[in-house]
Amino acid sequence: MRILVMAAGSRGDVVPYTGLGTALRDAGHEVVLAAPAGFAAAVRDCGLGFRPLPDAQAGIGAGGSLLGRAAAYIDALGDGVADAVAEGDAELLVLSATTAPLGWHAAEALGVPSLGAYLQPVAPTGEFPPTVGGTGRPLGRWGNRAVGRLSLRVVDRLHAQAVRRLRARLDLPPGHGPRAERARRERAGWPVLHGFSPALLPRPADWRAGLDVVGNWWPHVPSGLPADLEDFLQAGPPPVFVGFGSMGGAAEGLGALVAGALRRAGVRGVVQLPDAPSGDDLFAVGDVPHALLFPRMAAVVHHAGAGTTAAALRAGVPAVPVPVTADQPFWARRVAGVGAAVAPVSRAGLSVERLAAAVRSAVEEPGYRAAAVALSRRTAAEDGAAAAREAVERLAR
């Protein structure tokens, strides 16, 4: 089949789909990944086709509120989705949680099936609170489910204008608003694969049929680390990685704070921050593959995005989660709850003393590493890519 995969967001929201895409390509399908333009090289390096979607910064200048900026970005994303399907050559759309509310309408216009491929659980459940828009703290079965439904209503409301514009551009009749379209998909049992480990978050018992947790889709990995980084790793004991993904540039002086904390904790560091200092005990890096770097670390300090959380667990190293926004508080609490991370450190209250104490705990207390290693062994036995291939084959029949 000619498959168009659509994913939007920051690095952790996109690069797992390079692994999913290459698995589908290796099964004989022709795969194109539509993603923000900054990922073009990474996608093409995997041997996949590429089509651009707007960057998440597209709505930053529009509207004074967070919701206003989100709605502006969704509008821009709707145009990107229309452009991505303009050639009309796709026979199947594979949609991330971010692109699905728009991609449903694109699939309707093309007259082709679609498949959800989510990195976060979206469907409401009594077993845990919604992953986005909350603190990650449980609210009881009734509260979890109620707030989960409310969060989807907010999402649908934010998509209302973009959906109207997209349907008009695709020459579709009006009438299928976001909430109605979501309800229609639910009644039809629209299939969604969730690309995270059931060892970290088991499938909720109260989910409908067709919502499956299949294991991670690991990003395509280029060969080798930079030579100077390799030299640093071999020159001393395993260091601690510190990086906050797209959140890394959010605060001036964060690099100096991190350097001070690592030195107070008495560990070497590999630091992925714009203002990270370098020295005999610290090595500043840019974009390096987590799959090659994390197994060499004593611990990983990260923002608890879904992709980075999964990469640390795969490597079997303990984590220090410092969540900021979106689904990060949820995953931070989850990975700490299974014993593979220390308690989340508040980004707002981050200090040299608090970070140093958390790093020392992660490195020195053996229970964290033991839990991480156990989870690593369980995730190694999972094959999320195979589940995706099987789902595509079912749709192709």
Short mmCIF file of N, CA and C in Angstrom, two decimals, residues 48-160:
data_model
loop_
_atom_site.label_atom_id
_atom_site.label_comp_id
_atom_site.label_asym_id
_atom_site.label_seq_id
_atom_site.Cartn_x
_atom_site.Cartn_y
_atom_site.Cartn_z
N LEU A 48 12.63 7.08 3.77
CA LEU A 48 11.19 7.33 3.64
C LEU A 48 10.96 8.61 2.84
N GLY A 49 9.80 8.68 2.19
CA GLY A 49 9.40 9.93 1.56
C GLY A 49 9.03 10.95 2.62
N PHE A 50 9.05 12.22 2.26
CA PHE A 50 8.77 13.28 3.24
C PHE A 50 7.86 14.34 2.63
N ARG A 51 6.91 14.81 3.44
CA ARG A 51 6.09 15.97 3.10
C ARG A 51 6.01 16.86 4.33
N PRO A 52 6.09 18.18 4.15
CA PRO A 52 6.18 19.08 5.32
C PRO A 52 4.82 19.39 5.94
N LEU A 53 4.83 19.50 7.26
CA LEU A 53 3.73 20.04 8.04
C LEU A 53 4.25 21.27 8.79
N PRO A 54 3.37 22.16 9.24
CA PRO A 54 3.83 23.34 9.98
C PRO A 54 4.52 22.97 11.28
N ASP A 55 5.49 23.79 11.65
CA ASP A 55 6.17 23.64 12.93
C ASP A 55 5.24 24.08 14.05
N ALA A 56 5.47 23.53 15.24
CA ALA A 56 4.62 23.87 16.40
C ALA A 56 4.70 25.33 16.76
N GLN A 57 5.71 26.06 16.29
CA GLN A 57 5.82 27.48 16.58
C GLN A 57 4.89 28.32 15.70
N ALA A 58 4.15 27.68 14.77
CA ALA A 58 3.37 28.43 13.79
C ALA A 58 2.34 29.35 14.43
N GLY A 59 1.82 28.96 15.60
CA GLY A 59 0.78 29.78 16.20
C GLY A 59 1.24 30.67 17.33
N ILE A 60 2.55 30.75 17.56
CA ILE A 60 3.05 31.46 18.74
C ILE A 60 2.64 32.93 18.74
N GLY A 61 2.64 33.55 17.58
CA GLY A 61 2.37 34.98 17.55
C GLY A 61 0.90 35.33 17.53
N ALA A 62 0.02 34.34 17.50
CA ALA A 62 -1.40 34.62 17.32
C ALA A 62 -2.14 34.42 18.64
N GLY A 63 -2.82 35.46 19.12
CA GLY A 63 -3.61 35.34 20.33
C GLY A 63 -2.75 35.43 21.57
N GLY A 64 -3.30 36.01 22.62
CA GLY A 64 -2.51 36.20 23.81
C GLY A 64 -2.49 35.01 24.75
N SER A 65 -3.49 34.12 24.62
CA SER A 65 -3.60 33.01 25.56
C SER A 65 -3.03 31.74 24.97
N LEU A 66 -2.79 30.77 25.86
CA LEU A 66 -2.31 29.47 25.42
C LEU A 66 -3.30 28.82 24.48
N LEU A 67 -4.61 28.89 24.80
CA LEU A 67 -5.61 28.30 23.94
C LEU A 67 -5.66 29.00 22.59
N GLY A 68 -5.47 30.33 22.60
CA GLY A 68 -5.45 31.07 21.34
C GLY A 68 -4.30 30.64 20.45
N ARG A 69 -3.13 30.45 21.04
CA ARG A 69 -1.98 30.00 20.26
C ARG A 69 -2.18 28.58 19.75
N ALA A 70 -2.79 27.72 20.60
CA ALA A 70 -3.05 26.35 20.18
C ALA A 70 -4.01 26.32 19.00
N ALA A 71 -5.07 27.13 19.06
CA ALA A 71 -6.04 27.16 17.96
C ALA A 71 -5.40 27.67 16.68
N ALA A 72 -4.51 28.66 16.80
CA ALA A 72 -3.82 29.18 15.62
C ALA A 72 -2.93 28.12 14.99
N TYR A 73 -2.24 27.35 15.83
CA TYR A 73 -1.41 26.27 15.29
C TYR A 73 -2.25 25.20 14.62
N ILE A 74 -3.39 24.86 15.22
CA ILE A 74 -4.27 23.85 14.63
C ILE A 74 -4.77 24.31 13.27
N ASP A 75 -5.09 25.60 13.15
CA ASP A 75 -5.48 26.15 11.84
C ASP A 75 -4.37 25.92 10.81
N ALA A 76 -3.14 26.26 11.20
CA ALA A 76 -2.01 26.08 10.28
C ALA A 76 -1.81 24.60 9.96
N LEU A 77 -2.00 23.74 10.96
CA LEU A 77 -1.83 22.31 10.74
C LEU A 77 -2.88 21.78 9.77
N GLY A 78 -4.10 22.33 9.85
CA GLY A 78 -5.13 21.92 8.90
C GLY A 78 -4.71 22.19 7.46
N ASP A 79 -4.11 23.35 7.22
CA ASP A 79 -3.61 23.65 5.88
C ASP A 79 -2.51 22.67 5.49
N GLY A 80 -1.64 22.34 6.45
CA GLY A 80 -0.57 21.39 6.16
C GLY A 80 -1.10 20.01 5.82
N VAL A 81 -2.13 19.57 6.51
CA VAL A 81 -2.74 18.27 6.22
C VAL A 81 -3.32 18.27 4.81
N ALA A 82 -4.01 19.35 4.45
CA ALA A 82 -4.59 19.45 3.10
C ALA A 82 -3.49 19.39 2.04
N ASP A 83 -2.38 20.09 2.29
CA ASP A 83 -1.27 20.06 1.34
C ASP A 83 -0.66 18.66 1.24
N ALA A 84 -0.56 17.97 2.38
CA ALA A 84 0.08 16.65 2.40
C ALA A 84 -0.70 15.61 1.60
N VAL A 85 -2.02 15.77 1.53
CA VAL A 85 -2.84 14.79 0.80
C VAL A 85 -3.24 15.28 -0.58
N ALA A 86 -2.73 16.45 -0.98
CA ALA A 86 -3.17 17.07 -2.24
C ALA A 86 -2.91 16.20 -3.46
N GLU A 87 -1.84 15.39 -3.43
CA GLU A 87 -1.54 14.54 -4.58
C GLU A 87 -2.54 13.40 -4.73
N GLY A 88 -3.27 13.10 -3.67
CA GLY A 88 -4.31 12.07 -3.76
C GLY A 88 -3.79 10.67 -3.97
N ASP A 89 -2.53 10.41 -3.61
CA ASP A 89 -1.93 9.11 -3.89
C ASP A 89 -1.94 8.14 -2.72
N ALA A 90 -2.35 8.59 -1.55
CA ALA A 90 -2.31 7.72 -0.36
C ALA A 90 -3.46 6.73 -0.39
N GLU A 91 -3.15 5.49 0.00
CA GLU A 91 -4.18 4.45 0.12
C GLU A 91 -4.52 4.15 1.58
N LEU A 92 -3.72 4.69 2.50
CA LEU A 92 -3.97 4.54 3.93
C LEU A 92 -3.32 5.71 4.64
N LEU A 93 -4.03 6.32 5.59
CA LEU A 93 -3.47 7.35 6.45
C LEU A 93 -3.23 6.75 7.83
N VAL A 94 -2.02 6.93 8.33
CA VAL A 94 -1.67 6.54 9.70
C VAL A 94 -1.48 7.84 10.48
N LEU A 95 -2.28 8.03 11.53
CA LEU A 95 -2.42 9.34 12.16
C LEU A 95 -1.98 9.31 13.62
N SER A 96 -1.17 10.30 14.00
CA SER A 96 -0.81 10.48 15.40
C SER A 96 -1.98 11.10 16.16
N ALA A 97 -1.86 11.17 17.48
CA ALA A 97 -2.93 11.77 18.27
C ALA A 97 -3.13 13.24 17.91
N THR A 98 -2.06 13.93 17.52
CA THR A 98 -2.15 15.34 17.16
C THR A 98 -2.80 15.55 15.81
N THR A 99 -2.51 14.67 14.86
CA THR A 99 -3.02 14.87 13.50
C THR A 99 -4.37 14.19 13.25
N ALA A 100 -4.80 13.28 14.12
CA ALA A 100 -6.01 12.51 13.87
C ALA A 100 -7.26 13.36 13.71
N PRO A 101 -7.52 14.36 14.58
CA PRO A 101 -8.77 15.11 14.43
C PRO A 101 -8.90 15.83 13.09
N LEU A 102 -7.79 16.08 12.41
CA LEU A 102 -7.81 16.67 11.07
C LEU A 102 -7.68 15.58 10.01
N GLY A 103 -6.86 14.58 10.29
CA GLY A 103 -6.63 13.51 9.32
C GLY A 103 -7.87 12.69 9.02
N TRP A 104 -8.79 12.59 9.97
CA TRP A 104 -10.05 11.87 9.70
C TRP A 104 -10.75 12.44 8.48
N HIS A 105 -10.77 13.75 8.37
CA HIS A 105 -11.47 14.41 7.27
C HIS A 105 -10.70 14.24 5.96
N ALA A 106 -9.37 14.23 6.05
CA ALA A 106 -8.57 13.97 4.86
C ALA A 106 -8.83 12.57 4.34
N ALA A 107 -8.93 11.59 5.24
CA ALA A 107 -9.22 10.22 4.81
C ALA A 107 -10.59 10.14 4.15
N GLU A 108 -11.55 10.86 4.69
CA GLU A 108 -12.89 10.89 4.09
C GLU A 108 -12.82 11.45 2.67
N ALA A 109 -12.08 12.53 2.49
CA ALA A 109 -11.97 13.15 1.17
C ALA A 109 -11.30 12.22 0.16
N LEU A 110 -10.30 11.47 0.61
CA LEU A 110 -9.59 10.54 -0.27
C LEU A 110 -10.36 9.24 -0.50
N GLY A 111 -11.30 8.96 0.40
CA GLY A 111 -12.01 7.69 0.32
C GLY A 111 -11.16 6.50 0.69
N VAL A 112 -10.25 6.69 1.67
CA VAL A 112 -9.34 5.62 2.08
C VAL A 112 -9.47 5.37 3.57
N PRO A 113 -9.04 4.19 4.05
CA PRO A 113 -9.08 3.93 5.49
C PRO A 113 -7.99 4.69 6.23
N SER A 114 -8.16 4.77 7.53
CA SER A 114 -7.15 5.39 8.38
C SER A 114 -6.96 4.54 9.63
N LEU A 115 -5.81 4.76 10.27
CA LEU A 115 -5.42 3.99 11.44
C LEU A 115 -4.77 4.93 12.43
N GLY A 116 -5.16 4.87 13.69
CA GLY A 116 -4.52 5.67 14.72
C GLY A 116 -3.23 5.03 15.19
N ALA A 117 -2.19 5.83 15.33
CA ALA A 117 -0.92 5.38 15.88
C ALA A 117 -0.49 6.43 16.89
N TYR A 118 -0.85 6.22 18.16
CA TYR A 118 -0.71 7.23 19.20
C TYR A 118 0.46 6.89 20.11
N LEU A 119 1.14 7.94 20.58
CA LEU A 119 2.20 7.78 21.57
C LEU A 119 1.70 8.01 22.99
N GLN A 120 0.47 8.49 23.11
CA GLN A 120 -0.14 8.74 24.42
C GLN A 120 -1.53 8.14 24.43
N PRO A 121 -2.02 7.71 25.60
CA PRO A 121 -3.41 7.28 25.69
C PRO A 121 -4.33 8.50 25.66
N VAL A 122 -5.33 8.47 24.81
CA VAL A 122 -6.24 9.60 24.65
C VAL A 122 -7.64 9.26 25.15
N ALA A 123 -8.10 8.03 24.92
CA ALA A 123 -9.46 7.66 25.30
C ALA A 123 -9.64 7.73 26.82
N PRO A 124 -10.74 8.31 27.29
CA PRO A 124 -10.97 8.38 28.74
C PRO A 124 -11.03 6.99 29.37
N THR A 125 -10.58 6.92 30.61
CA THR A 125 -10.59 5.68 31.38
C THR A 125 -10.69 6.01 32.85
N GLY A 126 -11.21 5.08 33.62
CA GLY A 126 -11.23 5.26 35.05
C GLY A 126 -9.92 4.94 35.73
N GLU A 127 -8.98 4.36 34.98
CA GLU A 127 -7.76 3.85 35.59
C GLU A 127 -6.68 4.90 35.80
N PHE A 128 -6.71 5.99 35.03
CA PHE A 128 -5.75 7.06 35.22
C PHE A 128 -6.31 8.35 34.63
N PRO A 129 -5.78 9.50 35.04
CA PRO A 129 -6.28 10.78 34.55
C PRO A 129 -5.80 11.02 33.13
N PRO A 130 -6.36 12.01 32.44
CA PRO A 130 -5.90 12.31 31.08
C PRO A 130 -4.43 12.70 31.07
N THR A 131 -3.76 12.35 29.98
CA THR A 131 -2.32 12.57 29.91
C THR A 131 -1.97 14.02 29.64
N VAL A 132 -2.88 14.78 29.07
CA VAL A 132 -2.58 16.17 28.70
C VAL A 132 -3.51 17.11 29.45
N GLY A 133 -2.95 18.19 29.95
CA GLY A 133 -3.77 19.23 30.55
C GLY A 133 -3.98 19.09 32.04
N GLY A 134 -3.33 18.14 32.68
CA GLY A 134 -3.48 17.98 34.11
C GLY A 134 -2.13 17.85 34.80
N THR A 135 -2.19 17.43 36.05
CA THR A 135 -0.97 17.26 36.83
C THR A 135 -0.45 15.84 36.80
N GLY A 136 -1.22 14.93 36.20
CA GLY A 136 -0.85 13.52 36.22
C GLY A 136 -1.30 12.81 37.47
N ARG A 137 -1.92 13.52 38.42
CA ARG A 137 -2.34 12.91 39.68
C ARG A 137 -3.68 12.20 39.49
N PRO A 138 -3.84 10.99 40.06
CA PRO A 138 -5.11 10.27 39.92
C PRO A 138 -6.24 11.00 40.63
N LEU A 139 -7.45 10.86 40.07
CA LEU A 139 -8.62 11.56 40.58
C LEU A 139 -9.73 10.61 40.98
N GLY A 140 -9.43 9.32 41.11
CA GLY A 140 -10.47 8.33 41.35
C GLY A 140 -11.10 7.92 40.03
N ARG A 141 -11.77 6.76 40.01
CA ARG A 141 -12.28 6.24 38.74
C ARG A 141 -13.26 7.20 38.08
N TRP A 142 -14.21 7.70 38.85
CA TRP A 142 -15.20 8.61 38.26
C TRP A 142 -14.53 9.91 37.81
N GLY A 143 -13.67 10.46 38.64
CA GLY A 143 -13.01 11.72 38.29
C GLY A 143 -12.08 11.57 37.10
N ASN A 144 -11.32 10.47 37.04
CA ASN A 144 -10.44 10.25 35.89
C ASN A 144 -11.23 10.23 34.58
N ARG A 145 -12.34 9.50 34.60
CA ARG A 145 -13.13 9.37 33.38
C ARG A 145 -13.79 10.70 33.02
N ALA A 146 -14.32 11.40 34.01
CA ALA A 146 -15.01 12.66 33.73
C ALA A 146 -14.05 13.71 33.18
N VAL A 147 -12.88 13.83 33.79
CA VAL A 147 -11.92 14.82 33.31
C VAL A 147 -11.36 14.41 31.95
N GLY A 148 -11.23 13.11 31.71
CA GLY A 148 -10.81 12.64 30.40
C GLY A 148 -11.78 13.05 29.31
N ARG A 149 -13.08 12.92 29.59
CA ARG A 149 -14.09 13.34 28.61
C ARG A 149 -14.06 14.85 28.41
N LEU A 150 -13.89 15.58 29.50
CA LEU A 150 -13.83 17.03 29.40
C LEU A 150 -12.64 17.48 28.57
N SER A 151 -11.49 16.82 28.73
CA SER A 151 -10.31 17.21 27.98
C SER A 151 -10.53 17.00 26.48
N LEU A 152 -11.24 15.95 26.10
CA LEU A 152 -11.52 15.73 24.68
C LEU A 152 -12.48 16.78 24.15
N ARG A 153 -13.42 17.24 24.97
CA ARG A 153 -14.31 18.32 24.52
C ARG A 153 -13.52 19.59 24.24
N VAL A 154 -12.54 19.88 25.09
CA VAL A 154 -11.69 21.05 24.86
C VAL A 154 -10.92 20.89 23.56
N VAL A 155 -10.35 19.71 23.34
CA VAL A 155 -9.62 19.45 22.10
C VAL A 155 -10.52 19.65 20.89
N ASP A 156 -11.73 19.10 20.95
CA ASP A 156 -12.65 19.22 19.82
C ASP A 156 -13.05 20.67 19.58
N ARG A 157 -13.24 21.43 20.65
CA ARG A 157 -13.59 22.84 20.49
C ARG A 157 -12.46 23.61 19.81
N LEU A 158 -11.22 23.30 20.17
CA LEU A 158 -10.08 23.96 19.56
C LEU A 158 -9.96 23.65 18.07
N HIS A 159 -10.47 22.49 17.65
CA HIS A 159 -10.37 22.09 16.25
C HIS A 159 -11.54 22.56 15.39
N ALA A 160 -12.55 23.17 15.99
CA ALA A 160 -13.79 23.45 15.26
C ALA A 160 -13.55 24.30 14.01
#
